[in-house]
Coordinates of N, CA, C and O in Angstrom, one line a residue:
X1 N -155.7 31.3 62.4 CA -156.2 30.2 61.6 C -155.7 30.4 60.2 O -155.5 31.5 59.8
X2 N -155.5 29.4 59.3 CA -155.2 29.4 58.3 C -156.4 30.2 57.1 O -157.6 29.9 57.1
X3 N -155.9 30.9 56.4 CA -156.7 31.5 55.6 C -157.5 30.8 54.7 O -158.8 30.9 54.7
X4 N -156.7 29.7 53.5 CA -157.4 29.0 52.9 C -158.3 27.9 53.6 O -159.4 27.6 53.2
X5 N -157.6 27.2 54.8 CA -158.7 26.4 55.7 C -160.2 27.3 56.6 O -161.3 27.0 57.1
X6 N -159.4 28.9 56.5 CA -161.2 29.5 57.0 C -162.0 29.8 55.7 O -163.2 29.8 55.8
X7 N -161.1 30.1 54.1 CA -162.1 29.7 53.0 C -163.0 28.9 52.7 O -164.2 29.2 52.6
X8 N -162.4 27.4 52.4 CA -162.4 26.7 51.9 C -162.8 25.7 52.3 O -163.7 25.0 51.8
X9 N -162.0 25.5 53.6 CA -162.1 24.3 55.2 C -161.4 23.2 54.3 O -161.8 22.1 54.5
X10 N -160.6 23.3 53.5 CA -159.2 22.7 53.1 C -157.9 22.9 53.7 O -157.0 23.8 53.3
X11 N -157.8 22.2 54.6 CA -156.2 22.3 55.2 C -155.0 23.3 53.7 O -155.1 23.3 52.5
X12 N -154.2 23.8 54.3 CA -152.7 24.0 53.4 C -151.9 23.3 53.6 O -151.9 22.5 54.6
X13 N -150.7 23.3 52.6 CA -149.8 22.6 53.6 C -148.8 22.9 54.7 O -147.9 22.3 55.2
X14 N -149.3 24.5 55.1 CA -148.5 24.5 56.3 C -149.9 24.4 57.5 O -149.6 24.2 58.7
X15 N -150.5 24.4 57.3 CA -151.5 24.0 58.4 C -151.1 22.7 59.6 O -151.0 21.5 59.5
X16 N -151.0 23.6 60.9 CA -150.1 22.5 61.9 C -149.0 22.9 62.4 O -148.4 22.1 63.2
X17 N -148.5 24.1 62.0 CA -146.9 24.5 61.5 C -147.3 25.3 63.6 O -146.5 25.2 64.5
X18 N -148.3 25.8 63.8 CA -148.2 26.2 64.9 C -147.9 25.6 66.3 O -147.2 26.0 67.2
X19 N -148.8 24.3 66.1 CA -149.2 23.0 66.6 C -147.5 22.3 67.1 O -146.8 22.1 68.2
X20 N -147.3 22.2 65.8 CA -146.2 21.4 65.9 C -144.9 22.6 66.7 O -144.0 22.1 67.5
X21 N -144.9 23.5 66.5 CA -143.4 24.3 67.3 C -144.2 24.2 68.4 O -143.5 23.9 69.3
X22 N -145.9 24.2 69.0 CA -145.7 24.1 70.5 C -145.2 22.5 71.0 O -144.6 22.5 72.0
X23 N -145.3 21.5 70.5 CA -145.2 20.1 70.2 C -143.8 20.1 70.9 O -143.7 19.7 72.1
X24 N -142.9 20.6 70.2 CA -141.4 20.6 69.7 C -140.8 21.4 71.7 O -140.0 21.1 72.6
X25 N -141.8 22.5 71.5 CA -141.2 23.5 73.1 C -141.6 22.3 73.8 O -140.6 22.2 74.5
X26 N -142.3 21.4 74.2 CA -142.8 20.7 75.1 C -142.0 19.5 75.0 O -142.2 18.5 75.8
X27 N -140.8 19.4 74.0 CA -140.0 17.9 73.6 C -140.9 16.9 73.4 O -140.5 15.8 73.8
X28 N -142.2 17.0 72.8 CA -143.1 15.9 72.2 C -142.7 15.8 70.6 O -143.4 16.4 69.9
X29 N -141.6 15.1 70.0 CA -141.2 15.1 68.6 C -142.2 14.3 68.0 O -142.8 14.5 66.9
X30 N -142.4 13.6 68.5 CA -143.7 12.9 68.0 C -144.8 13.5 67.5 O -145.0 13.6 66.3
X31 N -145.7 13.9 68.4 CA -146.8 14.6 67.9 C -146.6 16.1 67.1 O -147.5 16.6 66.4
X32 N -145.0 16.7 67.3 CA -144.7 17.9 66.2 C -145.1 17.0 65.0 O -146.0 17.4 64.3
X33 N -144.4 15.7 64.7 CA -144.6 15.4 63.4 C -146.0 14.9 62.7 O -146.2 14.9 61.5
X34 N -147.2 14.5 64.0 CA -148.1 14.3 63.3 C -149.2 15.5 63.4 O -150.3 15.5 62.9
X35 N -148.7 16.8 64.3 CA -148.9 18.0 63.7 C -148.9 18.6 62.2 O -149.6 19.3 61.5
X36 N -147.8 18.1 62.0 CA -147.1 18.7 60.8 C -145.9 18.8 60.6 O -145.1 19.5 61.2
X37 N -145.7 17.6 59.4 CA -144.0 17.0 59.2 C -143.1 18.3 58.7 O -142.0 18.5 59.0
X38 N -143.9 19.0 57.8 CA -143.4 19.8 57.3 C -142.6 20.8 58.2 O -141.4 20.7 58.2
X39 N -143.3 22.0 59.1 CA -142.8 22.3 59.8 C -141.6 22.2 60.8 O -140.7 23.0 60.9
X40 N -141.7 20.7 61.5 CA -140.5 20.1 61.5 C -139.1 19.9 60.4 O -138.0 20.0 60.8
X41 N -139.5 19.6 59.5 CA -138.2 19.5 58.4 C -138.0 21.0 58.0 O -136.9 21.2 57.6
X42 N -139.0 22.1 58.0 CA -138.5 23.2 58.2 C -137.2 23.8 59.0 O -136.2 24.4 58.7
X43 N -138.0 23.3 60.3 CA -137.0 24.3 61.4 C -135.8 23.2 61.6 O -135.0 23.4 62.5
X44 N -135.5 21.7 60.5 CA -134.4 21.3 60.7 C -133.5 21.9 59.2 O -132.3 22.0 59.1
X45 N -134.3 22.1 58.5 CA -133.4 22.9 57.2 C -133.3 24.2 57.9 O -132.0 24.3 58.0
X46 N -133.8 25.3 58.5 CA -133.5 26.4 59.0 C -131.8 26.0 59.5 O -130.9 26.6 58.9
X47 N -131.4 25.2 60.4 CA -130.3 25.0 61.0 C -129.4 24.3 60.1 O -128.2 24.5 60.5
X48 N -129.4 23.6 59.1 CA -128.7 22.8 58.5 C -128.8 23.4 57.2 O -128.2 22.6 56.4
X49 N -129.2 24.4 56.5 CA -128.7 24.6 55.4 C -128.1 25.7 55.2 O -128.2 26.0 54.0
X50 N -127.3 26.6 56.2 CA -126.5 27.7 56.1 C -125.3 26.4 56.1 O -124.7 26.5 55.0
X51 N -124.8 25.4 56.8 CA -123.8 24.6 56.6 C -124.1 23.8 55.1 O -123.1 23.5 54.4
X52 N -125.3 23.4 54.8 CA -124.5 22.8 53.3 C -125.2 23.6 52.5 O -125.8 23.1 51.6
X53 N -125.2 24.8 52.7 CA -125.2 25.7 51.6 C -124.7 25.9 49.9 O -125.2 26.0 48.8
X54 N -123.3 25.9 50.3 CA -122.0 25.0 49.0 C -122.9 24.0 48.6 O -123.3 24.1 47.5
X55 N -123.3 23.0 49.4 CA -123.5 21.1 48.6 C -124.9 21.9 47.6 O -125.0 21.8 46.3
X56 N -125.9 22.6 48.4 CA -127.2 22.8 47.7 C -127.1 24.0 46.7 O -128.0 24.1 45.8
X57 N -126.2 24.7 46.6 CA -125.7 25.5 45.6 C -125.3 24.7 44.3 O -125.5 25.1 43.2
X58 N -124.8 23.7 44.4 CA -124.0 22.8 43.3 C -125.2 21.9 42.7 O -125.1 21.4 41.6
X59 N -126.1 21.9 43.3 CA -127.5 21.0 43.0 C -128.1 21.8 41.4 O -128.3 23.1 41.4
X60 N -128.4 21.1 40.4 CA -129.1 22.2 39.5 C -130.4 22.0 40.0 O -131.0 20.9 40.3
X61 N -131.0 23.5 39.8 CA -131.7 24.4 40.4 C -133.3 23.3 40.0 O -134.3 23.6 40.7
X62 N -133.7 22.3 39.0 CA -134.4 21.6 39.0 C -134.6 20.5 40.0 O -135.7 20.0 40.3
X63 N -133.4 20.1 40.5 CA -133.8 19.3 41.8 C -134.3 19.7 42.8 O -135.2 19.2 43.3
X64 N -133.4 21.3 43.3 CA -133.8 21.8 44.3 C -135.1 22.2 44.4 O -135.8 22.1 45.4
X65 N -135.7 22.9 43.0 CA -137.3 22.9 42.7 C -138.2 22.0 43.3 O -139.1 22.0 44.1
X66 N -137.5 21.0 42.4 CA -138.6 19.4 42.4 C -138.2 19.1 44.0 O -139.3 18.7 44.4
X67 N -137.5 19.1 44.8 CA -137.8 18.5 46.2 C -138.4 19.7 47.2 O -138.8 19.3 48.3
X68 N -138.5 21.1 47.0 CA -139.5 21.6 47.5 C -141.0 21.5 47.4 O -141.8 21.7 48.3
X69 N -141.2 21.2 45.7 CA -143.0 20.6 45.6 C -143.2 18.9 45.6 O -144.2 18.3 45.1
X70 N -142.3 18.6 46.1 CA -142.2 17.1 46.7 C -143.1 17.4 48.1 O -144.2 17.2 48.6
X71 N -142.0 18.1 48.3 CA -142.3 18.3 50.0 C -143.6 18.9 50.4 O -144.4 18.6 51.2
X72 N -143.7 20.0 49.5 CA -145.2 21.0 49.3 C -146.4 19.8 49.1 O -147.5 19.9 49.7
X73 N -146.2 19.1 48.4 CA -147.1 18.0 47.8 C -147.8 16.8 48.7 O -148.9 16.2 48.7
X74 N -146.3 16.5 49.7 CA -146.2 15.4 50.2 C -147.4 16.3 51.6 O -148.4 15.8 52.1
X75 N -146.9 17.1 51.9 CA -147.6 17.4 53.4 C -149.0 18.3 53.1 O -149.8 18.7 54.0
X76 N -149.1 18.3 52.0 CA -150.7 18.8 51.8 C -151.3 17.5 51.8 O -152.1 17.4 52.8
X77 N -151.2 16.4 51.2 CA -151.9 15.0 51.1 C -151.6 15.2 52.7 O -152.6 14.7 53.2
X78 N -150.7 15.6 53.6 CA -150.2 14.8 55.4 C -151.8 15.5 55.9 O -152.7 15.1 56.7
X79 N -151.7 16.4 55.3 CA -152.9 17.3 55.9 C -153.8 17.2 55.5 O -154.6 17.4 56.3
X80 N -154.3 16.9 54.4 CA -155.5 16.0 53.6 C -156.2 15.0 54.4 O -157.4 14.9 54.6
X81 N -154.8 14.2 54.9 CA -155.4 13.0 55.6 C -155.6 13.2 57.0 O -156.5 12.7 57.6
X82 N -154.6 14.2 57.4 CA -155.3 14.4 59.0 C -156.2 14.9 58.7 O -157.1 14.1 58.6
X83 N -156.7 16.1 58.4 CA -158.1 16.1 58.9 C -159.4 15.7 57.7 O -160.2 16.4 57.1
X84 N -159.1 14.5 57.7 CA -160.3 13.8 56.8 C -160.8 13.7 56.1 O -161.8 13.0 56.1
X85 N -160.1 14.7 54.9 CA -160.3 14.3 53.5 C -160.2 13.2 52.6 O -161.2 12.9 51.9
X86 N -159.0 12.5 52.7 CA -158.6 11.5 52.3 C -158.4 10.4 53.0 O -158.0 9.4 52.5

């Protein structure tokens, strides 16, 4: 279980991350994503960013910031709202 969700009982934002790779072994893409989107765009950056490595190297280093706490941001609200905060 997630540590800050057995604190707090506030989801993180990888909360789901488990959920979703069993999702994914079973070829349900679907429900990996309403497990947790995040996870999923994980394990598709895992595979795709040793190839654009170069493109994301050339990125200054404030974009590449700002779309990781995009992403951090975006899937804490995903998990906010699954389980019924928001």
């Amino acid at each position: 279980m997630c540590t800050l969700r057995a604190l707090t009982g506030i989801p993180c934002p990888f909360c789901g991350g488990t959920t979703a790779a069993v999702h994914v072994g079973r070829a349900d893409l679907p429900g990996a994503l309403r497990a947790s989107p995040l996870a999923v765009l994980a394990a598709v950056a895992a595979v795709t960013l040793p190839l654009a490595r170069a493109r994301i190297a050339s990125l200054p280093r404030r974009v590449v910031l700002g779309s990781v706490a995009a992403s951090l941001l975006a899937s804490e609200l995903w998990q906010l709202h699954r389980f019924g905060w928001i």
